Amino acid sequence: MTTTHATATPPAALTARPTGPRGLPVLGPLFPFARDPLAFVTRVAGSHGDVARFDIAGTPIFLLSHPGAIQEVLVGRHKDAVKDQITRGLSRALGQGLLTSEGDTWRRQRKLAAPSFSRADIAVYADAMVAIGHGLADSLSDGEIRDVHHDMTGVTLDVVVRTLFDRDAVADAGGVGNSVTAMVEAYRHAYIGWQRLLPDWVPTPSRVRFRRAVRSIDGVLNEVIADGRAREQRGSDLLSRLLAATDDDGTGMSDRQLRDEIITLFLAGHETTAIALTCALYLLGTHPEIRARAIAEIDTVLGGRPATAADVPRLRFIDAVMRETMRLYPPAWIIGREATRDIEAAGTTIPAGAQILMSQWVIHRDPRWFREPVTFLPDRWLDGSTDNLPRYAYVPFGGGPRVCIGNHFAMLEAQLILATLLQHVELCAVPDTRLELFPAITLRPTVPVRMQVCRRAQTVKAMTPEHHSEPVAKAG
């Protein structure tokens, strides 16, 4: 079935000044936004349309909820829009990595890092991803109840450590993971809610925790970078590739630049993929018929052997499950920009200095683009009903020149780990299991996602050389 979608042409603003919630004097709707951001952006888009405006503490904020308007900002006017205030604030932890840097710094870093993230180059990590997923599956006991978010956080941390550093552990991999989690949680309280109005020097408890977590991570990463530079031979790990990357004039990254890119990769590659896998397992656990189809495809395609990168194109239903999961529960739930000059978008003028918000949570659940928008329907990615989607109606990894550099890595990791787990076990939601999410930097679960393990009779052969992915030529 093919559905005809509305045009992606940006909507014309109905008034010269789009409407929006008013809120309190001076503060505007700060508190409802901070208290429940998902409900807030959903309500504003529903009440005020594709272009809404509200002011918080004197700063004008525009919420764009039409794919055409989003494309105008992310593509057509990308040179006139930098990262928003909250994202720029992440430089307190991420420095000038790809997520937070701008201008010439961003262009240079992107050029140096991009070759390491092509589809061909990231395929070399498939075996490590499968082995880590296999290790978790082997540790699960029939009938036990697990917090799958905790498990997926551990798995994706292991993947980041092994692929980024080419070693089984970075002194204390669990400690790094705990520090990243603590950093994200503390940042949410210290710099996203009402506390963001306080001067940066005010030592609130959450800011103290945030800075302590950053120092802990820095201590590990500085040691790892020094060790990497001291190696006589480079490996295939991402750190080695970043160390070897040079400009046309032969200049490479400084230690500070390496630190900023590595911590960005830690956050983006560890946190977001763990959330996507957690949500996928929850959805499969509460939809047994869909879970059975996923398992049947895995058994047919793999035939009891470990998965490889070459299998991914044939795991079409697994791909659809992950796409649909990230439609309903996008780990990166909102995109923010700040206009550096007046921008004409969607028939209205966005003044210089205004914050521009574009929420995947809103557009991914818009009935104009997706039938039954709040229903888990992986088949929509296979039956043709999404073939004519406007380009920016589905943007789990962002879009335009600043689309997530690790999107291929994340999808490969999620598909291989999901397939590997389902070869061994079924995970079923226990009574009262719920998926409660709060959007900070990412859309994180706030309570344990409890699921029961049922081991399958399917036997998976041990990994042998003939089951490994074909060698991939290394960039550079």
Coordinates of C-alpha atoms in Angstrom, one line a residue:
M1 CA 0.0 0.0 0.0
T2 CA 1.3 3.4 -0.9
T3 CA 0.1 6.5 0.9
T4 CA 0.1 9.9 -0.7
H5 CA 1.7 12.4 1.6
A6 CA 1.2 16.1 1.9
T7 CA 3.7 18.3 0.1
A8 CA 6.9 19.2 1.9
T9 CA 6.5 22.8 0.8
P10 CA 6.9 25.0 3.9
P11 CA 3.6 26.4 5.2
A12 CA 3.0 30.1 4.9
A13 CA 2.7 31.7 8.3
L14 CA -0.9 32.8 9.0
T15 CA 0.2 36.0 10.8
A16 CA 3.3 38.2 10.7
R17 CA 3.9 37.0 14.3
P18 CA 3.2 33.3 14.9
T19 CA 1.3 32.6 18.1
G20 CA 2.4 30.5 21.1
P21 CA 1.9 30.0 24.8
R22 CA 2.4 33.1 27.0
G23 CA 3.3 31.9 30.4
L24 CA 4.5 34.1 33.3
P25 CA 5.8 37.6 33.0
V26 CA 9.4 37.7 31.9
L27 CA 9.9 33.9 32.4
G28 CA 7.2 33.0 29.9
P29 CA 6.4 29.2 29.7
L30 CA 9.7 28.2 31.2
F31 CA 8.3 26.0 34.0
P32 CA 5.9 23.9 31.9
F33 CA 8.7 23.5 29.3
A34 CA 11.2 22.4 31.9
R35 CA 8.7 20.2 33.8
D36 CA 7.5 18.1 30.8
P37 CA 9.2 19.0 27.5
L38 CA 7.6 16.3 25.4
A39 CA 4.1 17.3 26.5
F40 CA 4.9 20.9 26.0
V41 CA 6.2 20.7 22.4
T42 CA 3.4 18.4 21.5
R43 CA 0.8 20.8 22.9
V44 CA 2.3 23.9 21.4
A45 CA 2.5 22.3 17.9
G46 CA -1.1 21.0 18.2
S47 CA -2.4 24.4 19.4
H48 CA -0.3 26.8 17.4
G49 CA 0.5 25.0 14.2
D50 CA 3.7 24.4 12.2
V51 CA 5.3 27.7 13.3
A52 CA 4.9 28.7 16.9
R53 CA 6.6 31.4 18.9
F54 CA 7.1 32.0 22.6
D55 CA 9.6 33.9 24.7
I56 CA 11.5 32.5 27.7
A57 CA 13.4 35.1 29.8
G58 CA 13.3 37.5 27.0
T59 CA 14.7 35.1 24.3
P60 CA 12.4 34.5 21.4
I61 CA 11.9 30.8 20.6
F62 CA 10.4 29.4 17.4
L63 CA 9.1 25.8 17.2
L64 CA 9.0 24.5 13.7
S65 CA 6.9 21.4 13.1
H66 CA 6.7 21.1 9.3
P67 CA 9.3 19.1 7.3
G68 CA 9.6 21.8 4.7
A69 CA 10.3 24.5 7.3
I70 CA 12.9 22.2 9.0
Q71 CA 14.6 21.6 5.7
E72 CA 14.8 25.3 5.1
V73 CA 16.7 25.8 8.3
L74 CA 18.9 22.7 8.3
V75 CA 19.8 22.8 4.6
G76 CA 18.8 26.1 2.9
R77 CA 19.9 28.4 5.7
H78 CA 22.3 26.3 7.5
K79 CA 25.1 28.9 7.2
D80 CA 22.8 31.4 9.0
A81 CA 22.0 29.1 12.0
V82 CA 24.5 27.8 14.6
K83 CA 23.8 25.3 17.4
D84 CA 21.3 26.6 20.0
Q85 CA 22.2 27.9 23.5
I86 CA 21.6 24.5 25.3
T87 CA 23.6 22.5 22.8
R88 CA 26.4 25.0 22.9
G89 CA 26.3 24.7 26.7
L90 CA 27.4 21.1 26.2
S91 CA 30.9 22.5 25.4
R92 CA 31.3 22.5 29.2
A93 CA 31.7 18.7 28.8
L94 CA 32.3 18.1 25.1
G95 CA 34.7 21.0 24.4
Q96 CA 34.8 21.8 20.7
G97 CA 33.8 18.3 19.4
L98 CA 31.7 17.8 16.3
L99 CA 28.4 18.3 18.2
T100 CA 29.3 21.7 19.6
S101 CA 31.9 23.3 17.3
E102 CA 31.1 25.8 14.6
G103 CA 32.6 27.3 11.4
D104 CA 36.1 26.5 10.4
T105 CA 36.8 24.4 13.5
W106 CA 33.7 22.2 12.7
R107 CA 34.5 21.9 9.0
R108 CA 38.1 20.8 9.7
Q109 CA 37.2 18.2 12.4
R110 CA 34.4 16.8 10.2
K111 CA 36.7 16.4 7.3
L112 CA 39.3 14.6 9.4
A113 CA 36.8 12.3 11.1
A114 CA 34.4 11.5 8.2
P115 CA 36.5 8.8 6.5
S116 CA 36.4 6.7 9.6
F117 CA 32.6 6.5 9.6
S118 CA 31.8 5.4 6.1
R119 CA 29.7 2.3 5.7
A120 CA 32.6 0.3 4.5
D121 CA 34.9 1.4 7.3
I122 CA 32.5 0.8 10.2
A123 CA 31.7 -2.7 8.9
V124 CA 35.1 -3.9 10.3
Y125 CA 33.6 -3.5 13.8
A126 CA 30.7 -5.9 13.2
D127 CA 32.4 -8.9 14.8
A128 CA 33.1 -7.0 18.0
M129 CA 29.5 -5.9 18.2
V130 CA 28.2 -9.5 17.7
A131 CA 30.7 -10.9 20.2
I132 CA 29.6 -8.4 22.8
G133 CA 25.9 -9.1 22.2
H134 CA 26.7 -12.9 22.3
G135 CA 28.4 -12.4 25.7
L136 CA 25.4 -10.7 27.2
A137 CA 23.0 -13.3 25.8
D138 CA 25.1 -16.1 27.3
S139 CA 24.9 -14.5 30.7
L140 CA 21.1 -14.4 30.8
S141 CA 19.3 -17.1 32.8
D142 CA 15.9 -18.5 31.9
G143 CA 13.1 -16.9 33.9
E144 CA 15.1 -14.1 35.4
I145 CA 13.9 -10.5 35.3
R146 CA 16.3 -7.9 34.0
D147 CA 16.5 -4.1 33.6
V148 CA 17.2 -4.0 29.9
H149 CA 18.2 -0.4 29.9
H150 CA 21.0 -1.3 32.4
D151 CA 22.0 -4.2 30.1
M152 CA 21.9 -2.2 26.9
T153 CA 23.9 0.6 28.5
G154 CA 26.6 -2.0 29.5
V155 CA 26.6 -3.5 26.0
T156 CA 26.9 -0.3 24.1
L157 CA 29.7 0.9 26.5
D158 CA 31.6 -2.3 25.7
V159 CA 31.2 -1.6 22.0
V160 CA 32.4 1.9 22.3
V161 CA 35.4 0.9 24.4
R162 CA 36.4 -2.0 22.1
T163 CA 35.9 -0.1 18.8
L164 CA 37.2 3.3 20.0
F165 CA 40.3 2.0 21.8
D166 CA 40.9 -1.5 20.5
R167 CA 41.2 -2.9 24.0
D168 CA 38.9 -4.9 26.2
A169 CA 38.8 -2.2 28.9
V170 CA 39.9 1.3 29.6
A171 CA 41.3 0.9 33.1
D172 CA 37.7 1.0 34.4
A173 CA 35.2 0.9 31.6
G174 CA 32.3 0.7 34.0
G175 CA 33.6 3.7 35.8
V176 CA 33.7 5.7 32.6
G177 CA 30.1 4.6 31.8
N178 CA 28.9 5.6 35.2
S179 CA 30.7 9.0 34.8
V180 CA 29.0 9.6 31.4
T181 CA 25.6 8.7 32.9
A182 CA 26.3 11.0 35.9
M183 CA 27.4 13.8 33.6
V184 CA 24.2 13.6 31.5
E185 CA 21.9 13.5 34.5
A186 CA 23.7 16.3 36.3
Y187 CA 23.7 18.4 33.1
R188 CA 20.0 18.1 32.8
H189 CA 19.4 19.5 36.2
A190 CA 22.2 22.1 36.1
Y191 CA 21.8 23.7 32.7
I192 CA 18.5 22.7 31.0
G193 CA 15.8 23.6 33.6
W194 CA 15.3 26.8 35.5
Q195 CA 18.8 26.6 36.8
R196 CA 20.1 27.6 33.4
L197 CA 19.1 31.1 34.3
L198 CA 21.7 31.2 37.1
P199 CA 25.2 32.5 36.4
D200 CA 27.6 29.8 35.4
W201 CA 29.8 30.3 38.6
V202 CA 26.9 29.5 41.0
P203 CA 28.0 26.1 42.5
T204 CA 24.6 24.3 42.7
P205 CA 24.8 20.6 43.8
S206 CA 24.0 19.4 40.2
R207 CA 26.8 21.6 38.8
V208 CA 29.3 20.2 41.3
R209 CA 28.3 16.7 40.3
F210 CA 28.6 17.6 36.6
R211 CA 32.1 19.0 36.9
R212 CA 33.2 16.1 39.0
A213 CA 32.0 13.6 36.3
V214 CA 33.8 15.6 33.6
R215 CA 37.1 15.6 35.6
S216 CA 36.8 11.8 36.1
I217 CA 36.3 11.2 32.3
D218 CA 39.1 13.5 31.4
G219 CA 41.5 11.7 33.7
V220 CA 40.8 8.4 31.8
L221 CA 40.8 10.0 28.3
N222 CA 44.1 11.9 28.7
E223 CA 45.8 8.7 29.7
V224 CA 44.3 6.8 26.7
I225 CA 45.4 9.5 24.2
A226 CA 48.9 9.5 25.6
D227 CA 49.0 5.7 25.3
G228 CA 47.7 5.9 21.7
R229 CA 50.3 8.4 20.7
A230 CA 53.0 6.2 22.2
R231 CA 52.1 3.1 20.2
E232 CA 54.5 2.2 17.5
Q233 CA 51.8 0.6 15.3
R234 CA 48.3 1.9 14.6
G235 CA 45.4 -0.5 14.9
S236 CA 41.9 -0.4 13.2
D237 CA 40.3 1.3 16.3
L238 CA 38.7 4.7 15.9
L239 CA 41.4 6.3 18.1
S240 CA 44.1 5.1 15.8
R241 CA 42.3 6.4 12.8
L242 CA 41.8 9.8 14.4
L243 CA 45.4 9.9 15.4
A244 CA 46.4 9.1 11.8
A245 CA 44.1 11.6 10.2
T246 CA 45.8 14.7 8.8
D247 CA 44.9 17.8 6.8
D248 CA 46.3 18.5 3.3
D249 CA 49.3 20.1 5.0
G250 CA 49.9 17.1 7.2
T251 CA 48.6 18.6 10.4
G252 CA 46.7 16.2 12.7
M253 CA 44.5 16.7 15.7
S254 CA 45.9 18.1 18.9
D255 CA 45.4 16.2 22.2
R256 CA 42.6 18.6 23.1
Q257 CA 40.8 18.1 19.8
L258 CA 41.2 14.3 20.2
R259 CA 39.8 14.5 23.8
D260 CA 36.8 16.5 22.6
E261 CA 36.0 14.1 19.7
I262 CA 36.4 11.0 21.9
I263 CA 34.1 12.2 24.6
T264 CA 31.6 13.2 22.0
L265 CA 31.8 9.7 20.5
F266 CA 31.4 8.3 24.0
L267 CA 28.2 10.2 24.6
A268 CA 26.7 9.8 21.2
G269 CA 27.8 6.2 20.6
H270 CA 27.0 4.9 24.1
E271 CA 24.0 6.8 25.3
T272 CA 21.8 7.0 22.2
T273 CA 22.2 3.4 20.9
A274 CA 21.5 2.1 24.4
I275 CA 18.2 4.0 24.4
A276 CA 17.2 2.8 21.0
L277 CA 17.9 -0.8 21.8
T278 CA 16.1 -0.5 25.2
C279 CA 13.0 0.9 23.4
A280 CA 13.1 -1.7 20.7
L281 CA 13.3 -4.6 23.2
Y282 CA 10.4 -3.0 25.2
L283 CA 8.3 -2.7 22.1
L284 CA 9.0 -6.3 21.0
G285 CA 8.4 -7.4 24.5
T286 CA 4.9 -5.9 24.5
H287 CA 4.1 -7.0 20.9
P288 CA 4.6 -10.8 20.8
E289 CA 3.4 -11.2 17.1
I290 CA 5.9 -8.7 15.9
R291 CA 8.6 -10.3 18.1
A292 CA 7.8 -13.7 16.6
R293 CA 8.2 -12.3 13.0
A294 CA 11.6 -10.7 14.0
I295 CA 12.8 -14.0 15.4
A296 CA 11.6 -16.0 12.3
E297 CA 13.6 -13.6 10.0
I298 CA 16.7 -14.0 12.1
D299 CA 16.5 -17.8 12.1
T300 CA 15.9 -17.9 8.4
V301 CA 18.7 -15.5 7.4
L302 CA 21.3 -16.6 9.9
G303 CA 20.5 -20.3 10.1
G304 CA 22.0 -20.6 13.6
R305 CA 25.3 -18.9 12.9
P306 CA 26.5 -15.6 14.2
A307 CA 25.5 -12.5 12.3
T308 CA 28.0 -10.5 10.2
A309 CA 27.9 -7.1 8.5
A310 CA 27.0 -8.8 5.3
D311 CA 23.8 -10.1 6.8
V312 CA 22.4 -6.7 7.7
P313 CA 20.8 -5.9 4.2
R314 CA 18.8 -9.2 4.4
L315 CA 17.5 -8.5 7.9
R316 CA 14.9 -6.2 6.5
F317 CA 12.3 -6.7 9.3
I318 CA 14.9 -6.0 12.0
D319 CA 15.8 -2.8 10.1
A320 CA 12.1 -1.9 10.1
V321 CA 11.8 -2.6 13.8
M322 CA 14.7 -0.2 14.5
R323 CA 13.4 2.5 12.2
E324 CA 10.0 2.3 13.8
T325 CA 11.4 2.3 17.3
M326 CA 13.4 5.5 16.5
R327 CA 10.3 7.1 15.0
L328 CA 8.2 6.5 18.2
Y329 CA 11.1 7.1 20.6
P330 CA 13.8 9.1 19.0
P331 CA 16.9 9.1 21.3
A332 CA 17.8 12.6 20.0
W333 CA 14.3 14.1 20.5
I334 CA 14.9 17.7 19.4
I335 CA 17.2 19.7 17.2
G336 CA 18.1 23.3 18.2
R337 CA 19.6 26.2 16.2
E338 CA 20.2 29.9 16.8
A339 CA 19.7 32.4 14.0
T340 CA 22.8 34.4 13.4
R341 CA 20.9 36.8 11.2
D342 CA 17.3 37.3 10.2
I343 CA 16.0 34.2 8.5
E344 CA 12.9 33.9 6.3
A345 CA 11.4 30.5 6.9
A346 CA 7.9 29.1 6.5
G347 CA 6.7 32.5 5.5
T348 CA 7.8 34.3 8.7
T349 CA 10.9 36.2 9.8
I350 CA 13.0 34.5 12.5
P351 CA 15.1 37.3 14.0
A352 CA 18.8 37.1 14.7
G353 CA 19.4 35.7 18.1
A354 CA 16.2 33.7 18.2
Q355 CA 16.3 30.0 19.2
I356 CA 14.8 27.6 16.7
L357 CA 13.5 24.2 17.9
M358 CA 12.6 21.3 15.7
S359 CA 11.3 18.2 17.5
Q360 CA 11.6 14.7 16.1
W361 CA 9.1 13.7 18.9
V362 CA 6.5 16.0 17.2
I363 CA 7.1 15.4 13.5
H364 CA 7.6 11.6 13.9
R365 CA 4.1 11.4 15.4
D366 CA 2.3 13.7 13.0
P367 CA -0.7 12.0 11.4
R368 CA -0.1 13.9 8.2
W369 CA 3.0 11.8 7.5
F370 CA 2.4 8.6 9.5
R371 CA -0.9 6.7 9.7
E372 CA -1.7 5.5 13.2
P373 CA 1.2 7.7 14.4
V374 CA 1.4 6.4 18.0
T375 CA 1.1 2.7 17.0
F376 CA 4.2 0.4 16.7
L377 CA 3.9 -0.6 13.0
P378 CA 7.3 -1.8 11.6
D379 CA 5.5 -2.8 8.4
R380 CA 5.1 0.9 7.4
W381 CA 8.8 0.7 6.4
L382 CA 8.2 -2.3 4.2
D383 CA 4.8 -1.8 2.6
G384 CA 5.5 1.4 0.7
S385 CA 3.5 3.6 2.9
T386 CA 6.6 5.7 3.8
D387 CA 8.1 5.7 0.4
N388 CA 6.9 9.2 -0.4
L389 CA 7.6 10.8 3.0
P390 CA 8.8 14.4 2.9
R391 CA 12.6 14.3 3.3
Y392 CA 12.5 15.9 6.8
A393 CA 9.5 14.1 8.2
Y394 CA 11.8 11.4 9.6
V395 CA 15.1 12.6 11.0
P396 CA 16.3 10.4 13.9
F397 CA 19.9 11.5 13.2
G398 CA 19.2 15.1 12.3
G399 CA 19.8 16.4 8.8
G400 CA 21.7 18.7 6.5
P401 CA 25.5 19.2 6.6
R402 CA 25.4 18.4 10.3
V403 CA 23.7 15.1 10.1
C404 CA 25.1 12.7 12.8
I405 CA 28.4 11.4 11.6
G406 CA 27.9 8.1 13.4
N407 CA 24.5 7.2 11.9
H408 CA 25.8 4.2 10.0
F409 CA 27.7 3.0 13.0
A410 CA 24.7 3.3 15.3
M411 CA 22.3 1.4 12.9
L412 CA 24.8 -1.4 12.3
E413 CA 25.4 -1.8 16.1
A414 CA 21.7 -1.7 16.9
Q415 CA 20.7 -4.2 14.2
L416 CA 23.5 -6.7 15.0
I417 CA 23.0 -6.6 18.8
L418 CA 19.2 -7.0 18.5
A419 CA 19.6 -9.9 16.1
T420 CA 22.2 -11.6 18.3
L421 CA 20.1 -11.3 21.4
L422 CA 16.9 -12.6 19.7
Q423 CA 18.9 -15.7 18.5
H424 CA 19.2 -16.7 22.1
V425 CA 16.4 -15.3 24.1
E426 CA 12.9 -13.7 24.1
L427 CA 12.4 -10.8 26.4
C428 CA 8.9 -10.3 27.5
A429 CA 7.5 -7.4 29.5
V430 CA 6.5 -8.2 33.1
P431 CA 3.3 -6.9 34.6
D432 CA 3.4 -3.1 35.3
T433 CA 6.5 -2.7 33.1
R434 CA 6.4 0.8 31.6
L435 CA 8.6 3.0 29.5
E436 CA 8.9 6.3 31.2
L437 CA 11.2 8.7 29.4
F438 CA 12.4 12.2 30.2
P439 CA 14.2 14.3 27.6
A440 CA 17.5 15.8 28.7
I441 CA 20.3 15.7 26.2
T442 CA 18.7 12.4 25.1
L443 CA 15.4 10.7 25.7
R444 CA 16.4 8.6 28.7
P445 CA 14.3 6.0 30.7
T446 CA 13.7 7.3 34.2
V447 CA 12.7 3.9 35.8
P448 CA 14.1 0.4 35.2
V449 CA 12.6 -1.3 32.1
R450 CA 12.0 -4.7 33.6
M451 CA 11.6 -7.7 31.3
Q452 CA 11.6 -11.5 31.8
V453 CA 14.1 -13.7 30.0
C454 CA 12.9 -16.8 28.1
R455 CA 15.8 -18.8 26.6
R456 CA 15.2 -20.2 23.2
A457 CA 16.0 -23.7 22.0
Q458 CA 17.8 -22.2 19.0
T459 CA 21.5 -23.1 19.2
V460 CA 24.0 -20.6 17.8
K461 CA 27.3 -21.9 16.6
A462 CA 30.5 -20.4 18.0
M463 CA 32.1 -17.7 15.9
T464 CA 34.8 -19.1 13.6
P465 CA 36.9 -17.3 11.0
E466 CA 34.6 -18.4 8.2
H467 CA 31.7 -16.6 9.9
H468 CA 33.5 -13.3 10.3
S469 CA 32.9 -10.4 8.1
E470 CA 35.1 -10.0 5.1
P471 CA 38.1 -7.8 5.8
V472 CA 37.5 -4.1 5.0
A473 CA 40.1 -1.8 3.6
K474 CA 41.0 0.8 6.2
A475 CA 40.7 4.4 5.3
G476 CA 44.0 6.3 4.9

